[in-house]
PDB file of C-alpha atoms in Angstrom:
ATOM      1  CA  UNK A   1       0.100   0.207   0.121  1.00  0.00           C
ATOM      2  CA  UNK A   2       1.620   3.385  -1.258  1.00  0.00           C
ATOM      3  CA  UNK A   3       0.856   6.489   1.314  1.00  0.00           C
ATOM      4  CA  UNK A   4       1.526   9.749   0.711  1.00  0.00           C
ATOM      5  CA  UNK A   5       2.150  11.983   3.184  1.00  0.00           C
ATOM      6  CA  UNK A   6       1.555  16.000   3.991  1.00  0.00           C
ATOM      7  CA  UNK A   7       3.512  18.661   5.665  1.00  0.00           C
ATOM      8  CA  UNK A   8       1.030  21.446   5.784  1.00  0.00           C
ATOM      9  CA  UNK A   9       2.171  24.939   6.344  1.00  0.00           C
ATOM     10  CA  UNK A  10       0.338  27.994   5.248  1.00  0.00           C
ATOM     11  CA  UNK A  11       2.605  28.933   2.576  1.00  0.00           C
ATOM     12  CA  UNK A  12       3.956  25.225   1.119  1.00  0.00           C
ATOM     13  CA  UNK A  13       3.166  21.797   1.910  1.00  0.00           C
ATOM     14  CA  UNK A  14       5.869  19.034   1.597  1.00  0.00           C
ATOM     15  CA  UNK A  15       5.083  15.532   0.163  1.00  0.00           C
ATOM     16  CA  UNK A  16       6.711  11.996   0.821  1.00  0.00           C
ATOM     17  CA  UNK A  17       5.606   8.976  -0.685  1.00  0.00           C
ATOM     18  CA  UNK A  18       6.007   5.232   0.639  1.00  0.00           C
ATOM     19  CA  UNK A  19       7.468   2.873  -1.621  1.00  0.00           C
ATOM     20  CA  UNK A  20       4.653   0.217  -2.718  1.00  0.00           C
ATOM     21  CA  UNK A  21       5.207  -1.740   0.157  1.00  0.00           C
ATOM     22  CA  UNK A  22       4.817   0.575   2.804  1.00  0.00           C
ATOM     23  CA  UNK A  23       8.216   0.203   4.436  1.00  0.00           C
ATOM     24  CA  UNK A  24      10.323   3.202   3.025  1.00  0.00           C
ATOM     25  CA  UNK A  25       9.877   6.844   2.829  1.00  0.00           C
ATOM     26  CA  UNK A  26      11.192   9.403   0.493  1.00  0.00           C
ATOM     27  CA  UNK A  27      10.705  12.980  -0.050  1.00  0.00           C
ATOM     28  CA  UNK A  28       9.451  13.972  -3.125  1.00  0.00           C
ATOM     29  CA  UNK A  29       8.173  17.718  -3.803  1.00  0.00           C
ATOM     30  CA  UNK A  30       6.967  21.070  -1.909  1.00  0.00           C
ATOM     31  CA  UNK A  31       4.248  22.410  -3.703  1.00  0.00           C
ATOM     32  CA  UNK A  32       2.487  25.340  -2.884  1.00  0.00           C
ATOM     33  CA  UNK A  33       0.030  25.732   0.044  1.00  0.00           C
ATOM     34  CA  UNK A  34      -3.137  26.648  -2.358  1.00  0.00           C
ATOM     35  CA  UNK A  35      -2.386  24.300  -5.251  1.00  0.00           C
ATOM     36  CA  UNK A  36      -2.899  21.148  -2.783  1.00  0.00           C
ATOM     37  CA  UNK A  37      -6.011  22.790  -1.036  1.00  0.00           C
ATOM     38  CA  UNK A  38      -7.537  24.160  -4.209  1.00  0.00           C
ATOM     39  CA  UNK A  39      -6.712  20.766  -5.669  1.00  0.00           C
ATOM     40  CA  UNK A  40      -5.121  21.973  -8.562  1.00  0.00           C
ATOM     41  CA  UNK A  41      -3.220  20.626 -11.929  1.00  0.00           C
ATOM     42  CA  UNK A  42      -0.012  19.746 -10.587  1.00  0.00           C
ATOM     43  CA  UNK A  43      -1.117  18.459  -7.308  1.00  0.00           C
ATOM     44  CA  UNK A  44      -3.242  16.639  -9.464  1.00  0.00           C
ATOM     45  CA  UNK A  45      -0.703  15.176 -11.544  1.00  0.00           C
ATOM     46  CA  UNK A  46       1.469  14.360  -8.709  1.00  0.00           C
ATOM     47  CA  UNK A  47      -1.580  12.019  -7.073  1.00  0.00           C
ATOM     48  CA  UNK A  48      -1.716  10.392 -10.672  1.00  0.00           C
ATOM     49  CA  UNK A  49       1.994   9.861 -11.003  1.00  0.00           C
ATOM     50  CA  UNK A  50       2.220   7.919  -6.738  1.00  0.00           C
ATOM     51  CA  UNK A  51      -1.609   6.383  -7.120  1.00  0.00           C
ATOM     52  CA  UNK A  52      -1.477   6.705  -3.438  1.00  0.00           C
ATOM     53  CA  UNK A  53      -4.160   4.664  -1.525  1.00  0.00           C
ATOM     54  CA  UNK A  54      -3.776   6.738   1.818  1.00  0.00           C
ATOM     55  CA  UNK A  55      -3.423  10.105   2.447  1.00  0.00           C
ATOM     56  CA  UNK A  56      -1.032  10.995   5.714  1.00  0.00           C
ATOM     57  CA  UNK A  57      -0.982  14.295   7.194  1.00  0.00           C
ATOM     58  CA  UNK A  58       1.127  15.833  10.299  1.00  0.00           C
ATOM     59  CA  UNK A  59      -0.339  17.068  12.863  1.00  0.00           C
ATOM     60  CA  UNK A  60       1.179  19.678  14.796  1.00  0.00           C
ATOM     61  CA  UNK A  61       0.668  19.228  18.887  1.00  0.00           C
ATOM     62  CA  UNK A  62       2.050  20.762  21.539  1.00  0.00           C
ATOM     63  CA  UNK A  63       5.128  19.185  23.667  1.00  0.00           C
ATOM     64  CA  UNK A  64       2.014  18.031  26.061  1.00  0.00           C
ATOM     65  CA  UNK A  65       0.380  15.987  23.102  1.00  0.00           C
ATOM     66  CA  UNK A  66      -2.615  17.778  22.675  1.00  0.00           C
ATOM     67  CA  UNK A  67      -4.152  19.467  19.767  1.00  0.00           C
ATOM     68  CA  UNK A  68      -4.483  23.219  19.503  1.00  0.00           C
ATOM     69  CA  UNK A  69      -5.678  25.705  17.116  1.00  0.00           C
ATOM     70  CA  UNK A  70      -2.974  25.238  14.521  1.00  0.00           C
ATOM     71  CA  UNK A  71      -3.795  21.075  14.511  1.00  0.00           C
ATOM     72  CA  UNK A  72      -7.427  21.906  14.443  1.00  0.00           C
ATOM     73  CA  UNK A  73      -7.095  24.472  10.901  1.00  0.00           C
ATOM     74  CA  UNK A  74      -5.019  21.636   9.885  1.00  0.00           C
ATOM     75  CA  UNK A  75      -6.980  19.155  10.656  1.00  0.00           C
ATOM     76  CA  UNK A  76      -9.627  20.767   8.609  1.00  0.00           C
ATOM     77  CA  UNK A  77      -7.804  21.402   5.476  1.00  0.00           C
ATOM     78  CA  UNK A  78      -6.211  17.480   4.953  1.00  0.00           C
ATOM     79  CA  UNK A  79      -9.925  16.766   5.268  1.00  0.00           C
ATOM     80  CA  UNK A  80     -10.684  18.984   2.534  1.00  0.00           C
ATOM     81  CA  UNK A  81      -7.829  17.481   0.656  1.00  0.00           C
ATOM     82  CA  UNK A  82      -8.134  13.847   1.427  1.00  0.00           C
ATOM     83  CA  UNK A  83     -11.899  14.169   0.634  1.00  0.00           C
ATOM     84  CA  UNK A  84     -10.994  16.157  -3.163  1.00  0.00           C
ATOM     85  CA  UNK A  85      -8.300  13.268  -3.482  1.00  0.00           C
ATOM     86  CA  UNK A  86     -10.804  10.743  -2.996  1.00  0.00           C
ATOM     87  CA  UNK A  87      -7.907   8.701  -0.541  1.00  0.00           C
ATOM     88  CA  UNK A  88      -8.775   7.506   3.400  1.00  0.00           C
ATOM     89  CA  UNK A  89      -6.644  10.355   5.701  1.00  0.00           C
ATOM     90  CA  UNK A  90      -4.719   8.975   8.759  1.00  0.00           C
ATOM     91  CA  UNK A  91      -2.692  11.414  10.932  1.00  0.00           C
ATOM     92  CA  UNK A  92       0.815  11.517  12.253  1.00  0.00           C
ATOM     93  CA  UNK A  93       2.394  13.090  15.127  1.00  0.00           C
ATOM     94  CA  UNK A  94       4.860  15.632  13.886  1.00  0.00           C
ATOM     95  CA  UNK A  95       6.126  17.481  16.586  1.00  0.00           C
ATOM     96  CA  UNK A  96       9.680  18.054  16.142  1.00  0.00           C
ATOM     97  CA  UNK A  97       9.778  16.809  12.649  1.00  0.00           C
ATOM     98  CA  UNK A  98      10.607  20.155  11.084  1.00  0.00           C
ATOM     99  CA  UNK A  99      13.442  20.463  13.720  1.00  0.00           C
ATOM    100  CA  UNK A 100      14.945  16.898  12.833  1.00  0.00           C
ATOM    101  CA  UNK A 101      14.643  17.987   9.147  1.00  0.00           C
ATOM    102  CA  UNK A 102      16.673  21.242   9.218  1.00  0.00           C
ATOM    103  CA  UNK A 103      19.441  19.201  11.830  1.00  0.00           C
ATOM    104  CA  UNK A 104      19.909  16.851   8.978  1.00  0.00           C
ATOM    105  CA  UNK A 105      20.098  19.629   6.246  1.00  0.00           C
ATOM    106  CA  UNK A 106      22.611  21.139   8.201  1.00  0.00           C
ATOM    107  CA  UNK A 107      24.636  18.270   8.348  1.00  0.00           C
ATOM    108  CA  UNK A 108      24.751  17.650   4.480  1.00  0.00           C
ATOM    109  CA  UNK A 109      26.109  21.277   4.395  1.00  0.00           C
ATOM    110  CA  UNK A 110      22.993  22.951   3.196  1.00  0.00           C
ATOM    111  CA  UNK A 111      22.965  26.939   4.304  1.00  0.00           C
ATOM    112  CA  UNK A 112      19.245  28.449   5.494  1.00  0.00           C
ATOM    113  CA  UNK A 113      18.418  29.953   2.265  1.00  0.00           C
ATOM    114  CA  UNK A 114      19.193  26.298   0.347  1.00  0.00           C
ATOM    115  CA  UNK A 115      16.896  24.205   2.998  1.00  0.00           C
ATOM    116  CA  UNK A 116      13.749  26.414   2.270  1.00  0.00           C
ATOM    117  CA  UNK A 117      12.646  24.742  -0.301  1.00  0.00           C
ATOM    118  CA  UNK A 118      13.639  21.351   1.268  1.00  0.00           C
ATOM    119  CA  UNK A 119      12.637  21.653   4.572  1.00  0.00           C
ATOM    120  CA  UNK A 120       8.898  20.612   4.185  1.00  0.00           C
ATOM    121  CA  UNK A 121       9.304  17.247   2.196  1.00  0.00           C
ATOM    122  CA  UNK A 122      12.373  15.875   4.515  1.00  0.00           C
ATOM    123  CA  UNK A 123      10.004  16.919   7.252  1.00  0.00           C
ATOM    124  CA  UNK A 124       7.346  14.820   5.922  1.00  0.00           C
ATOM    125  CA  UNK A 125       9.033  12.039   5.196  1.00  0.00           C
ATOM    126  CA  UNK A 126      10.622  11.342   8.319  1.00  0.00           C
ATOM    127  CA  UNK A 127       7.295  11.460  10.301  1.00  0.00           C
ATOM    128  CA  UNK A 128       5.917   9.375   6.938  1.00  0.00           C
ATOM    129  CA  UNK A 129       9.034   6.899   8.094  1.00  0.00           C
ATOM    130  CA  UNK A 130       8.129   6.820  11.989  1.00  0.00           C
ATOM    131  CA  UNK A 131       4.271   6.300  11.062  1.00  0.00           C
ATOM    132  CA  UNK A 132       5.601   3.270   8.876  1.00  0.00           C
ATOM    133  CA  UNK A 133       7.788   1.572  11.328  1.00  0.00           C
ATOM    134  CA  UNK A 134       5.240   1.623  14.029  1.00  0.00           C
ATOM    135  CA  UNK A 135       2.386   0.266  11.752  1.00  0.00           C
ATOM    136  CA  UNK A 136       5.015  -2.438  10.923  1.00  0.00           C
ATOM    137  CA  UNK A 137       5.596  -3.095  14.269  1.00  0.00           C
ATOM    138  CA  UNK A 138       1.953  -3.558  15.263  1.00  0.00           C
TER     139      UNK A 138
END
């Protein structure tokens, strides 16, 4: 089962995908948020190319594990995207995924400017991989 993960932000949405066996996550792209939220052609093309069977969206929780106003906003946006795509939807805890993505990119020698377009898709692949690992253990 191929899983497509979204790290939904205000300006950009990071996209990652699993292999067909749902074992390994890979970063795919960063799209402008309006394209994904508006079901625009680049987003629809990405769905056609990867043919996911499940949409996994990162849900920002507080460090105490609770959902705040931002999580409620993301939940509503994710539900609309999943409905438009005709895909079942699950959520993953995305706490610290962006910080981990930035650390990883910094270690690769990228500057802050070079990281800007990559952090979101790397973060999506990080929480997707954690979710895949959790599901495979269950």
